[in-house]
Structure formats: C-alpha cells, structure tokens
CSV table of C-alpha atoms in Angstrom, one decimal:
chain,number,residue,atom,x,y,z
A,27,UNK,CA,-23.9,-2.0,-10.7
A,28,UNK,CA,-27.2,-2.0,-9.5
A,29,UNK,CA,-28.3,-0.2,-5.8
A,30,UNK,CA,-29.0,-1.6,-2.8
A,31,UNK,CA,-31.8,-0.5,-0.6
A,32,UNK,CA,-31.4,1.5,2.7
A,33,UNK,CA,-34.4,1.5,5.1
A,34,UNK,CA,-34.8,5.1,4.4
A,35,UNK,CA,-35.4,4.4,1.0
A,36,UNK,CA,-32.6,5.7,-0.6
A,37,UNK,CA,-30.0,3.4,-2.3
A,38,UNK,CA,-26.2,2.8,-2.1
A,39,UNK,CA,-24.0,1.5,-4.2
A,40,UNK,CA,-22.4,-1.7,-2.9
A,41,UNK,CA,-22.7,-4.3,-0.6
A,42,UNK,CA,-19.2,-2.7,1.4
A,43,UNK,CA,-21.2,0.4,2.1
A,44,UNK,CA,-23.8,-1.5,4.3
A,45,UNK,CA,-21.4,-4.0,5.7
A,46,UNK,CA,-17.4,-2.1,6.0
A,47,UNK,CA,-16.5,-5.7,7.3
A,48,UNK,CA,-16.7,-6.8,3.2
A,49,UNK,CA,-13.9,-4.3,3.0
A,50,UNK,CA,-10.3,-5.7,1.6
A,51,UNK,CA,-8.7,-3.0,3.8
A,52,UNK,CA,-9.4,-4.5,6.6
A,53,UNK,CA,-7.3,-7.1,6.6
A,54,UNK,CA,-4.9,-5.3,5.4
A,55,UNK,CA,-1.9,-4.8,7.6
A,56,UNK,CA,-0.7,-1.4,6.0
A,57,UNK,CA,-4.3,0.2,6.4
A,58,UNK,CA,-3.4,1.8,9.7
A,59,UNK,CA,-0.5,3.8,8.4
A,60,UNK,CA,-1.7,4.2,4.9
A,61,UNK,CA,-2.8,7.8,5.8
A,62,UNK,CA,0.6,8.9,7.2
A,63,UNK,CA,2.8,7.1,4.1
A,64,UNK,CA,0.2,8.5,1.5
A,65,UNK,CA,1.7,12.1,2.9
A,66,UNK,CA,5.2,11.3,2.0
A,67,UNK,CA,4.2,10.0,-1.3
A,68,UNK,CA,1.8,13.3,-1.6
A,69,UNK,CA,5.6,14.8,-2.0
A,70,UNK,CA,6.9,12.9,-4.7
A,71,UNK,CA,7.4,13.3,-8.1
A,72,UNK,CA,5.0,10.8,-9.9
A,73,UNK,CA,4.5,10.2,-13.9
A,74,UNK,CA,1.0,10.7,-15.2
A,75,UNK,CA,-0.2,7.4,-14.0
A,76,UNK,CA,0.1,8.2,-10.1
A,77,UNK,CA,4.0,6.4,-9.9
A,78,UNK,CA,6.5,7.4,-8.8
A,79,UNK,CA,10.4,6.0,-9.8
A,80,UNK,CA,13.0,4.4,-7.7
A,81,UNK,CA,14.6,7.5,-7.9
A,82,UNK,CA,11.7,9.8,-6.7
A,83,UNK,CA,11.4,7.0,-3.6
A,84,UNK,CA,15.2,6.9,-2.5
A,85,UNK,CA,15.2,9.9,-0.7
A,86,UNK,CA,12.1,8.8,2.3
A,87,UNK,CA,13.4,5.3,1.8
A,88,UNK,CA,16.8,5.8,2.6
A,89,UNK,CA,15.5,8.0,5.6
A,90,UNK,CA,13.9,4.8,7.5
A,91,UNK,CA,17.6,4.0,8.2
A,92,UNK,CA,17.5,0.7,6.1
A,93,UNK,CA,20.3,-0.6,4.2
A,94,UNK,CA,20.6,-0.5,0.9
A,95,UNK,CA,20.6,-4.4,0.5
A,96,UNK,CA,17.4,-4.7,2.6
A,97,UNK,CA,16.2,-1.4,0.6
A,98,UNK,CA,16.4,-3.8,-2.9
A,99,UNK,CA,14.7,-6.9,-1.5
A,100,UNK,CA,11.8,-4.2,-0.1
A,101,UNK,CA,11.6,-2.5,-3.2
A,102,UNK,CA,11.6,-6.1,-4.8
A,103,UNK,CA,8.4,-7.1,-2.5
A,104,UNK,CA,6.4,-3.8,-2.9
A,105,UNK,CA,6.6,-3.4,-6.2
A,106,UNK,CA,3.9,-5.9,-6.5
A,107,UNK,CA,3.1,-5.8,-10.7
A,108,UNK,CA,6.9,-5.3,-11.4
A,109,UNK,CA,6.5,-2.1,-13.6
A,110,UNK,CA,9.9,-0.6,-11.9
A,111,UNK,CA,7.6,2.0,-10.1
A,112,UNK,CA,5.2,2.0,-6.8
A,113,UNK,CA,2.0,3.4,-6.9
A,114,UNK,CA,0.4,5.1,-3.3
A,115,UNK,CA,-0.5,1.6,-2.2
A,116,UNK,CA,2.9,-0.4,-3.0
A,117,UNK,CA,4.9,2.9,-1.9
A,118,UNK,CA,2.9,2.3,1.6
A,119,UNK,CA,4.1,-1.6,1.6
A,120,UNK,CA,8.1,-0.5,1.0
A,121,UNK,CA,7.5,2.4,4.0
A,122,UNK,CA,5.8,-0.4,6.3
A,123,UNK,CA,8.3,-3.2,5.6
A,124,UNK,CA,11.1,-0.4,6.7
A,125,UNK,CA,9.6,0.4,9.8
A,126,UNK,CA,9.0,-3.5,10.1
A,127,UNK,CA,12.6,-4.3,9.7
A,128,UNK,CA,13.6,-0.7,11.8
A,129,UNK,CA,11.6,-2.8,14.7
A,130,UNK,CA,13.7,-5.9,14.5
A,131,UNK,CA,11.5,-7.9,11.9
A,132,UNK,CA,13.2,-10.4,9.3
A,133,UNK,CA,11.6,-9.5,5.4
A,134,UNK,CA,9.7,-12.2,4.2
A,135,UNK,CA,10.6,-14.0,1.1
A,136,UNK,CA,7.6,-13.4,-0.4
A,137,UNK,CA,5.1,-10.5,-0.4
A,138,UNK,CA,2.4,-12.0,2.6
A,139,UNK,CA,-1.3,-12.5,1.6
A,140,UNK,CA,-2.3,-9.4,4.7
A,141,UNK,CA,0.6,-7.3,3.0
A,142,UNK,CA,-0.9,-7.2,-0.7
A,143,UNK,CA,-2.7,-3.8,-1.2
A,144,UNK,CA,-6.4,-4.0,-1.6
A,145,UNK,CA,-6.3,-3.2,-5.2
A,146,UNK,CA,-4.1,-6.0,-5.9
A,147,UNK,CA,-6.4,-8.8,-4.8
A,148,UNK,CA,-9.2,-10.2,-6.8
C-alpha cells in the first residue's frame, strides 16, 4: 500500500489514519462496548485461530440472564461466518444482543447492517 503524505513530511499508511471518519467502527453499534466484552473474551479458552467454542462462551452468556432459547437465536446471529465458533468481534455481537434483549429489545431476524463487525464488511 503506498504512503500518504503528512504536512510534516512524514507518511502514514492509509487514508483512515488522516480521516478516522473512513473508519468501519464507527458505524458500528458494538464499538462502544467492544473494549469491556473483549475482557471477558480475554478469559476464554480459544483454539489457535483466536475462537472460542460454544462451550468456552456458555458460561458469560448464560450470566446476561438470557434464556437459552434467546441464547440459540444470538448465538445463531453472531456467529456471522457459521464456523460454530465466535471470534473477539462476533463474541462482542452475542454479549451486545444480550444486554439488548436484558433492556427489553426484540432480536432481529437477521444480523443488522450497523451490527456486522468491521471485519466482516467489504
């Protein structure tokens, strides 16, 4: 990738370092509690590509006080390439749509455009 200029005359990488509006985390509706949910996944057991299992999550799931139904159709929506496992940023969608749903929110049917992890866009 080729530098970008800085008036100082050094150069930076991409276009996101001079403008952080270019940044898919903005729009992003989990970016604001990414940093606490990435702690609780910090705790889990994870295989050697950064995953961790159903079986690793249950336990901080289960403690958001969501049902096990609603916990399947979360689980369903985060896990946004269907591999069986969440990585950091799909583990942070299951934790928001529990505190969503804790609040008195209905799940959506579908995984929302602003609900997709950054990485997952194109």
């Amino acid at each position: 990738m080729m530098s970008l200029p800085k008036k100082n005359g050094s150069r930076v990488d991409s276009k996101e370092a001079i403008n952080p509006f270019l940044s898919k985390t903005m729009d992003w509706a989990v970016h604001p509690f990414k940093e606490e949910y990435d702690t609780i996944f910090r705790t889990l057991t994870v295989n050697s590509m950064g995953e961790a299992s159903g079986m690793a999550c249950m336990t901080p799931l289960l403690a958001t006080g969501c049902n096990q139904d609603q916990l399947k159709v979360i689980w369903d929506l985060a896990d946004v390439d269907k591999d069986g496992f969440l990585d950091s940023e799909e583990f942070a969608v299951a934790m928001y749509l529990c505190h969503q749903v804790r609040d008195g929110h209905d799940l959506p049917a579908t995984l929302e455009e602003h609900l997709i992890p950054p990485s997952f866009k194109r």
